[in-house]
PDB file of C-alpha atoms in Angstrom:
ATOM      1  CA  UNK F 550     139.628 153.078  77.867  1.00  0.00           C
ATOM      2  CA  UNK F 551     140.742 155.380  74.888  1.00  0.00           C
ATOM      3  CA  UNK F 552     144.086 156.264  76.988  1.00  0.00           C
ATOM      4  CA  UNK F 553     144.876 152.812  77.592  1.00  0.00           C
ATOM      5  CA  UNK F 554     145.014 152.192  73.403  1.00  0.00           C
ATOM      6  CA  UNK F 555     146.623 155.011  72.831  1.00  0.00           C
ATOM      7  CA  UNK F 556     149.170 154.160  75.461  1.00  0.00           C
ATOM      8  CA  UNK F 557     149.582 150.635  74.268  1.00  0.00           C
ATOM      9  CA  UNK F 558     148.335 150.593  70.872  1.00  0.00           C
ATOM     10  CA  UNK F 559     150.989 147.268  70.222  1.00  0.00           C
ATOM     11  CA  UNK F 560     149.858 145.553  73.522  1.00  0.00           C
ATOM     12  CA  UNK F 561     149.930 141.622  72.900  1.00  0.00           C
ATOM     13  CA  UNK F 562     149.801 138.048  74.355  1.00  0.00           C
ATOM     14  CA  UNK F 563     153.721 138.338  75.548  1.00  0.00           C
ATOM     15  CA  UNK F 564     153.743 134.365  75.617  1.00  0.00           C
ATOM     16  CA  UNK F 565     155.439 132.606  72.671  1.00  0.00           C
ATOM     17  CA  UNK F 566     153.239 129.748  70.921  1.00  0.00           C
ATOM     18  CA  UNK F 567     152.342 128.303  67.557  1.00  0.00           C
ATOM     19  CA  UNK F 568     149.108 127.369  68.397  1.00  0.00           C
ATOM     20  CA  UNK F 569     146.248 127.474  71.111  1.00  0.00           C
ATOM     21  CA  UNK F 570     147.476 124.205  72.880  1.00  0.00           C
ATOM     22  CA  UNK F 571     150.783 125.496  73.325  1.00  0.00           C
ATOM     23  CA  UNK F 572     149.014 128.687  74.514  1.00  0.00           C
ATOM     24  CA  UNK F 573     147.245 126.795  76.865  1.00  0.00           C
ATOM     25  CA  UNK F 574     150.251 124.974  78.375  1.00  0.00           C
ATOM     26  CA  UNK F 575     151.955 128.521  78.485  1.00  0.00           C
ATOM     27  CA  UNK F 576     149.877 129.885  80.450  1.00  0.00           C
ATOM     28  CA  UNK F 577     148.961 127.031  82.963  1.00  0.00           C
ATOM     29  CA  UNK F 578     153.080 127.366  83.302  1.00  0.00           C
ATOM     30  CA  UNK F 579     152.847 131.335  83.955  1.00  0.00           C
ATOM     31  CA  UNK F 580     151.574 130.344  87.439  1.00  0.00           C
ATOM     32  CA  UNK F 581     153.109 132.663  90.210  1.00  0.00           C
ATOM     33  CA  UNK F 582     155.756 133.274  87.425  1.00  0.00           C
ATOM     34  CA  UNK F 583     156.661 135.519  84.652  1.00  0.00           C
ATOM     35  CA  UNK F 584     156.027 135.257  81.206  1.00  0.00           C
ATOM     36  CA  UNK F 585     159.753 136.051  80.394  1.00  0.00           C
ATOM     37  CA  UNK F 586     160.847 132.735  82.450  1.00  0.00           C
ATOM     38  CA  UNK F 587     158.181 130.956  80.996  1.00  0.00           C
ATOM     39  CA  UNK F 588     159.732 131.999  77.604  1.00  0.00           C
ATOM     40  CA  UNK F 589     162.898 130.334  78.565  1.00  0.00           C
ATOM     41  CA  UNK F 590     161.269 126.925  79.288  1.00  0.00           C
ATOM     42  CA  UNK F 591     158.431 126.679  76.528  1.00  0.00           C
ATOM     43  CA  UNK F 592     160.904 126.277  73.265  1.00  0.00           C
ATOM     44  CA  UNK F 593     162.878 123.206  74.661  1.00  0.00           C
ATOM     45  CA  UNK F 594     159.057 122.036  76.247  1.00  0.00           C
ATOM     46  CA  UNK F 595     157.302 122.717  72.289  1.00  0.00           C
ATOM     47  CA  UNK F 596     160.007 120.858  70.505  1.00  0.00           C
ATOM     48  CA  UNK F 597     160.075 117.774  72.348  1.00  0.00           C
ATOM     49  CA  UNK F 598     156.332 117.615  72.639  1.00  0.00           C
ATOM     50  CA  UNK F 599     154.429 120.197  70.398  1.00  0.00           C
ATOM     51  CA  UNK F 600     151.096 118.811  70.207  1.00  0.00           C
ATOM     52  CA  UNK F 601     148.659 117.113  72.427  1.00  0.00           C
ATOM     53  CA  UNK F 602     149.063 114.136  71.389  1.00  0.00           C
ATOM     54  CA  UNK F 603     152.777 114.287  71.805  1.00  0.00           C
ATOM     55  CA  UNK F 604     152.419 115.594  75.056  1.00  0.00           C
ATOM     56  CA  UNK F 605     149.715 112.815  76.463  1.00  0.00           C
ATOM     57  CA  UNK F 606     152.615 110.121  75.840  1.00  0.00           C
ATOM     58  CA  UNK F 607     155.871 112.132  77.758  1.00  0.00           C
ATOM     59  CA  UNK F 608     156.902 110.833  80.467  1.00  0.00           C
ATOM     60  CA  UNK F 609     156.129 113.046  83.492  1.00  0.00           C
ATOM     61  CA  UNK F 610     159.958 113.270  84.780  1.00  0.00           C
ATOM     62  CA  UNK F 611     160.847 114.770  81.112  1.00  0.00           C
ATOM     63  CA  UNK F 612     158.639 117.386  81.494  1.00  0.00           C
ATOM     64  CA  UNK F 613     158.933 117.724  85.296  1.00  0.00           C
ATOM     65  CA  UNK F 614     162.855 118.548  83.724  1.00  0.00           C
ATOM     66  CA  UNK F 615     161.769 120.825  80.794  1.00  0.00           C
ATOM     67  CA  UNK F 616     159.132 122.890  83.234  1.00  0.00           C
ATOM     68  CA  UNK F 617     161.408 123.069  86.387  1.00  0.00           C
ATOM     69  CA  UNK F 618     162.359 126.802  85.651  1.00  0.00           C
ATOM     70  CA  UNK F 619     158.880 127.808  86.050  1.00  0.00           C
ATOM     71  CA  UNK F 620     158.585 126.967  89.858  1.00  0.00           C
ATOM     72  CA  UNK F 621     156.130 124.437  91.350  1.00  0.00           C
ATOM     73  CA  UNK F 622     157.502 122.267  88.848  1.00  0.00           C
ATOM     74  CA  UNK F 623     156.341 118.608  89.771  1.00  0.00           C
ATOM     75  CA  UNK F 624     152.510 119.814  89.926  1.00  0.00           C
ATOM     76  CA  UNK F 625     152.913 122.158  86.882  1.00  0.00           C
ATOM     77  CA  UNK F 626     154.187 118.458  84.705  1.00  0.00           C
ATOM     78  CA  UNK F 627     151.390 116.481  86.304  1.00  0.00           C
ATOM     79  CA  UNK F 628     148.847 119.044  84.983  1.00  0.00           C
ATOM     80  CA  UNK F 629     150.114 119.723  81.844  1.00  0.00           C
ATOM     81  CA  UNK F 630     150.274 115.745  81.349  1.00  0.00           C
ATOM     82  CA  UNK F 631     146.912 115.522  82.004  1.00  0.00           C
ATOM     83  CA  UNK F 632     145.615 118.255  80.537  1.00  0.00           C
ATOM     84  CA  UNK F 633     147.584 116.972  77.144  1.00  0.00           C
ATOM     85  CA  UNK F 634     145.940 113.728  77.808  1.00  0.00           C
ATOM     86  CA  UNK F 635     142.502 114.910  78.278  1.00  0.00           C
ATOM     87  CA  UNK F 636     142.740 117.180  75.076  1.00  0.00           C
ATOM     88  CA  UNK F 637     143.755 114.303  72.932  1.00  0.00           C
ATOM     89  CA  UNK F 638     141.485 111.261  74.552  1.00  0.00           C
ATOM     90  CA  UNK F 639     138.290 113.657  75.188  1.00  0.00           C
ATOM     91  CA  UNK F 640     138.533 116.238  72.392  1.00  0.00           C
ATOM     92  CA  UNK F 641     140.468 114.458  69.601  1.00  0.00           C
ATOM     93  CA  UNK F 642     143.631 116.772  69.939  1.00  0.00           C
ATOM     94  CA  UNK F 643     141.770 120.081  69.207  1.00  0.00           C
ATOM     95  CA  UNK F 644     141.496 122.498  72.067  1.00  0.00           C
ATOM     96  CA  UNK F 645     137.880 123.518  72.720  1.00  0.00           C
ATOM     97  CA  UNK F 646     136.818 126.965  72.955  1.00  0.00           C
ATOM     98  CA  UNK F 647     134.371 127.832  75.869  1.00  0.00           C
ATOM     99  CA  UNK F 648     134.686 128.385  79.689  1.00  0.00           C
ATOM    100  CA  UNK F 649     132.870 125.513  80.885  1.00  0.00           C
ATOM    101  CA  UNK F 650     135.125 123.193  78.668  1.00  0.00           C
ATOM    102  CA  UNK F 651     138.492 124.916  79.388  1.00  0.00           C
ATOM    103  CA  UNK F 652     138.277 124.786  82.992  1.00  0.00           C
ATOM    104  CA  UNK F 653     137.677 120.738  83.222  1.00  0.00           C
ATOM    105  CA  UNK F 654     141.273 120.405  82.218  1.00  0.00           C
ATOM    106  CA  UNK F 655     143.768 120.181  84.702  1.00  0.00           C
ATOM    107  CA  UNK F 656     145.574 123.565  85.836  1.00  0.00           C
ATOM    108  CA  UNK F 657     142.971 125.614  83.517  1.00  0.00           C
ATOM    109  CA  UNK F 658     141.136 128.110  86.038  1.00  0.00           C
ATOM    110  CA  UNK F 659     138.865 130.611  84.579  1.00  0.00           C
ATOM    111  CA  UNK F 660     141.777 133.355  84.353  1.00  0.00           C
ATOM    112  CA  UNK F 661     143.553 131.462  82.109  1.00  0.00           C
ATOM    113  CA  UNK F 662     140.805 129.892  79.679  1.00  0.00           C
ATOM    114  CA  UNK F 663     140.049 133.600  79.224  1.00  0.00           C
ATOM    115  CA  UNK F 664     143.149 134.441  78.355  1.00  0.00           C
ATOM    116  CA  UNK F 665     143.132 131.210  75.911  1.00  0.00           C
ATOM    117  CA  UNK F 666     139.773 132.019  74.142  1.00  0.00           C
ATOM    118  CA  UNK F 667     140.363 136.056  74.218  1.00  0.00           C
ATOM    119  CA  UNK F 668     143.514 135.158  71.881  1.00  0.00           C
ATOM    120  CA  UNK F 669     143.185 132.284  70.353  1.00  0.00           C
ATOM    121  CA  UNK F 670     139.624 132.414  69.719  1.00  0.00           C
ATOM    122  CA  UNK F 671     138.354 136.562  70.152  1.00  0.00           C
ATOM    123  CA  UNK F 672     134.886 135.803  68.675  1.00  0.00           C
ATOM    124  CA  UNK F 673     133.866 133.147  71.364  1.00  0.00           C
ATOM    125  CA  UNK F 674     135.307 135.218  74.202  1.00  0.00           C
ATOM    126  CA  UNK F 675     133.058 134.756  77.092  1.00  0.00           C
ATOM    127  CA  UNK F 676     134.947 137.215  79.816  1.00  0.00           C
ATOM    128  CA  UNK F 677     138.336 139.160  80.628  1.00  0.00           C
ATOM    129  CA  UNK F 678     141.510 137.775  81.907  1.00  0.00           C
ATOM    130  CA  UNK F 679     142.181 139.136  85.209  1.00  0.00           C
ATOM    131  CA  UNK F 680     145.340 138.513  86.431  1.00  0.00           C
ATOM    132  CA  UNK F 681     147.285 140.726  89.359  1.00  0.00           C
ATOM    133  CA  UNK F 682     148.392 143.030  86.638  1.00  0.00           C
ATOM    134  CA  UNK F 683     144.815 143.999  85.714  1.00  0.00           C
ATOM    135  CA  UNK F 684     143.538 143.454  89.460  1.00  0.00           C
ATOM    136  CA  UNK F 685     145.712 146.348  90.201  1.00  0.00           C
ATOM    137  CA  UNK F 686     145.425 148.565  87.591  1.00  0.00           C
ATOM    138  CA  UNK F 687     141.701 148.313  87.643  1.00  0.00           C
ATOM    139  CA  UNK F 688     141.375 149.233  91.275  1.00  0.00           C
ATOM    140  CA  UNK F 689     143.753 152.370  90.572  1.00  0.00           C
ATOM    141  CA  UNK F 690     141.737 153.816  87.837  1.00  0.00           C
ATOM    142  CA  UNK F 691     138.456 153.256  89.788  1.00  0.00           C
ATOM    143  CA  UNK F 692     137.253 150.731  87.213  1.00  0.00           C
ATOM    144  CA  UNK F 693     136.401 148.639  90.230  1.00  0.00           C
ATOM    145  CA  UNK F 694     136.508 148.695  94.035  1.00  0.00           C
ATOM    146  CA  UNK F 695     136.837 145.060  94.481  1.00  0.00           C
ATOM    147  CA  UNK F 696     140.134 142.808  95.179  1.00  0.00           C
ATOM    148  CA  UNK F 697     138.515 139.796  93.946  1.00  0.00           C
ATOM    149  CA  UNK F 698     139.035 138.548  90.054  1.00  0.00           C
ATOM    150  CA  UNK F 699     135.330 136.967  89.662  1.00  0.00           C
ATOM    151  CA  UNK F 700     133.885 140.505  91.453  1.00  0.00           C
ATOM    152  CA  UNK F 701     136.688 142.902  89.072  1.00  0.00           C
ATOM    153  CA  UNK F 702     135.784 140.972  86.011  1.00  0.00           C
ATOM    154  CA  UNK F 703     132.053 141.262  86.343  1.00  0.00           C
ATOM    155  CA  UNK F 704     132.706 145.269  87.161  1.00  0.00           C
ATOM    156  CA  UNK F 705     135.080 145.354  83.571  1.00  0.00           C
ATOM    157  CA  UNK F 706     132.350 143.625  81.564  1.00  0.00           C
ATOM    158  CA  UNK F 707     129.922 146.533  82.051  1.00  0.00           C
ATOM    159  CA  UNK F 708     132.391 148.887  81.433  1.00  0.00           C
ATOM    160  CA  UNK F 709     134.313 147.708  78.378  1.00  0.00           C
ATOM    161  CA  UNK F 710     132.689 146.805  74.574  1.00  0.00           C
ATOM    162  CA  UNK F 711     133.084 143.297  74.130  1.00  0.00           C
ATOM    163  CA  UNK F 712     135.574 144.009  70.729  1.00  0.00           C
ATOM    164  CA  UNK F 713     137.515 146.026  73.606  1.00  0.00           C
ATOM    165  CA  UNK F 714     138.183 143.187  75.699  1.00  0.00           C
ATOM    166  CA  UNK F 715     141.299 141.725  74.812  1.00  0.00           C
ATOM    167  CA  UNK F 716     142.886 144.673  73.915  1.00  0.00           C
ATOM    168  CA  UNK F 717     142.198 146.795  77.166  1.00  0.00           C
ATOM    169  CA  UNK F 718     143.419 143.810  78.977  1.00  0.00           C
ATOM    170  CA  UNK F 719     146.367 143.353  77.312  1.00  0.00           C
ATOM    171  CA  UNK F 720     147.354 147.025  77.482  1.00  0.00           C
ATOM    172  CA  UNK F 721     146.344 146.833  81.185  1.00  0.00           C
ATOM    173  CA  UNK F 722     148.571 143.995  81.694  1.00  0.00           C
ATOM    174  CA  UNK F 723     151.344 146.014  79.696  1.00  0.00           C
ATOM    175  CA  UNK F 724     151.158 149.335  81.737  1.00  0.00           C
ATOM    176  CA  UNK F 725     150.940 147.462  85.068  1.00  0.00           C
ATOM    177  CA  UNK F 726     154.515 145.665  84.358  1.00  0.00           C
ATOM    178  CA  UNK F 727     156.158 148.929  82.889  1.00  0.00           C
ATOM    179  CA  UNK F 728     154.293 151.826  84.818  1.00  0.00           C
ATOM    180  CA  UNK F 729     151.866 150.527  87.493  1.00  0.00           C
ATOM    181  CA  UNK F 730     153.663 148.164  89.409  1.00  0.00           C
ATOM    182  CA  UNK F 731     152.733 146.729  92.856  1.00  0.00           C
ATOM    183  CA  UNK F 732     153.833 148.261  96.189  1.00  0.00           C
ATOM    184  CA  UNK F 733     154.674 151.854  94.300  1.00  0.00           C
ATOM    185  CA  UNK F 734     153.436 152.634  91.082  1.00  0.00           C
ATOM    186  CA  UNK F 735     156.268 155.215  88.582  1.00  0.00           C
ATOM    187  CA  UNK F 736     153.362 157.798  88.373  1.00  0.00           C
ATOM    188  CA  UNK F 737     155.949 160.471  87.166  1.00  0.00           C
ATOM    189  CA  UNK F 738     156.718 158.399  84.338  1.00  0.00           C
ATOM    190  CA  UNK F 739     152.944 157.127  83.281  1.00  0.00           C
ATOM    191  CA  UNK F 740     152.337 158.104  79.624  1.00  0.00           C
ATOM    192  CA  UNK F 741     149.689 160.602  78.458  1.00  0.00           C
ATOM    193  CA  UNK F 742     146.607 160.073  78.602  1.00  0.00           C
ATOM    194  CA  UNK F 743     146.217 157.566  81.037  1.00  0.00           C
ATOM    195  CA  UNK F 744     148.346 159.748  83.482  1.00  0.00           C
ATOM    196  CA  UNK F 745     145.594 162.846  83.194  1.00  0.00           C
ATOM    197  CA  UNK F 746     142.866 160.474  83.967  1.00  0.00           C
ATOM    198  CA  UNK F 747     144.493 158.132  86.717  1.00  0.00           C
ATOM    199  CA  UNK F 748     142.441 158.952  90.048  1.00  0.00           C
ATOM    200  CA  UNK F 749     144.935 157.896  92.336  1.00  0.00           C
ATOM    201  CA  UNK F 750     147.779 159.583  90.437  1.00  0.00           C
ATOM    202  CA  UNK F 751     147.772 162.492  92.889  1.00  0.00           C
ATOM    203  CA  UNK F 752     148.069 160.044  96.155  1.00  0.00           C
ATOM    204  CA  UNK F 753     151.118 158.069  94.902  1.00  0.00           C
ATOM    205  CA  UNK F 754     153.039 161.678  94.027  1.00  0.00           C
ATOM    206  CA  UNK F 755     151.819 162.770  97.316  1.00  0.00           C
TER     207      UNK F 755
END
């Protein structure tokens, strides 16, 4: 886990936000799309509506217009709607901070309340963020032999000090978008130390 800080030591969160709502809708938008597109629709989306209470009172064809960018567009402004709505009418406007309360709201799976609390709120972090990034980088440096998140997540938690979460897992994310990328990873470019340590390293030069 060393190699991965020392490769990454400036990994962060590469969604822009102001605050953990925002972080919240960000990532419920990241969806099967990239942060950098997401980045493109959330400045026009936070300045119309930057709060939860804002947000609880647009009218769902604005924001199926500000969030069309990001793909799946029409169920992506129903969700964020309601999650806005929920947020304000349930929990007075302030985003709670556990698992069990983060996934009630609409579009908020377990990946992404992780990735909420791990940021926004690092001392109640309950788990790691596994998205395909960490899926596959996990798997390639025998961290895990599972494809599943719930299964890869569980196999992490044993192997990484809870003040290492959300830094591993950010650096994971960032070496699987630069380096390790799905079909064929860029071995001959992965940085030292990881590169020493990579199991597979020899099959993919092979």
């Amino acid at each position: 886990m060393e190699a991965l800080h020392e490769a990454y030591p400036d990994a962060h969160c590469a969604l822009t936000f102001e605050t953990p709502f925002q972080l919240l809708i960000a990532t419920i938008l990241s969806a099967q799309c990239t942060d950098a597109r997401v980045n493109l629709a959330t400045p026009a989306l936070f300045a119309a509506y930057p709060t939860a209470e804002a947000m609880a009172q647009a009218p769902v064809a604005h924001l199926e217009q500000l969030v069309q960018s990001t793909g799946f567009f029409r169920q992506k402004a129903k969700n964020i709607l309601a999650t806005a709505q929920r947020v304000t009418d349930v929990y007075g406007g302030v985003l709670p901070h556990t698992i069990a309360e983060l996934t009630t709201l609409p579009g908020a799976a377990r990946k992404t309340a992780n990735v909420v609390i791990s940021v926004c709120f690092p001392e109640h972090a309950e788990g790691i963020a596994v998205d395909t990034h960490v899926q596959r980088i996990a798997r390639r440096l025998g961290m895990t032999r599972s494809w599943e998140p719930v299964p890869i997540e569980r196999d992490l938690l044993k192997l990484l000090p809870r003040d290492e979460w959300n830094d591993v897992t950010l650096a994971m994310t960032d070496h699987g978008r630069a380096i390790c990328r799905a079909p064929k990873p860029l071995c001959a470019s992965c940085p030292e130390p990881v590169a020493s340590r990579c199991p597979s390293r020899e099959r993919w030069l092979g």
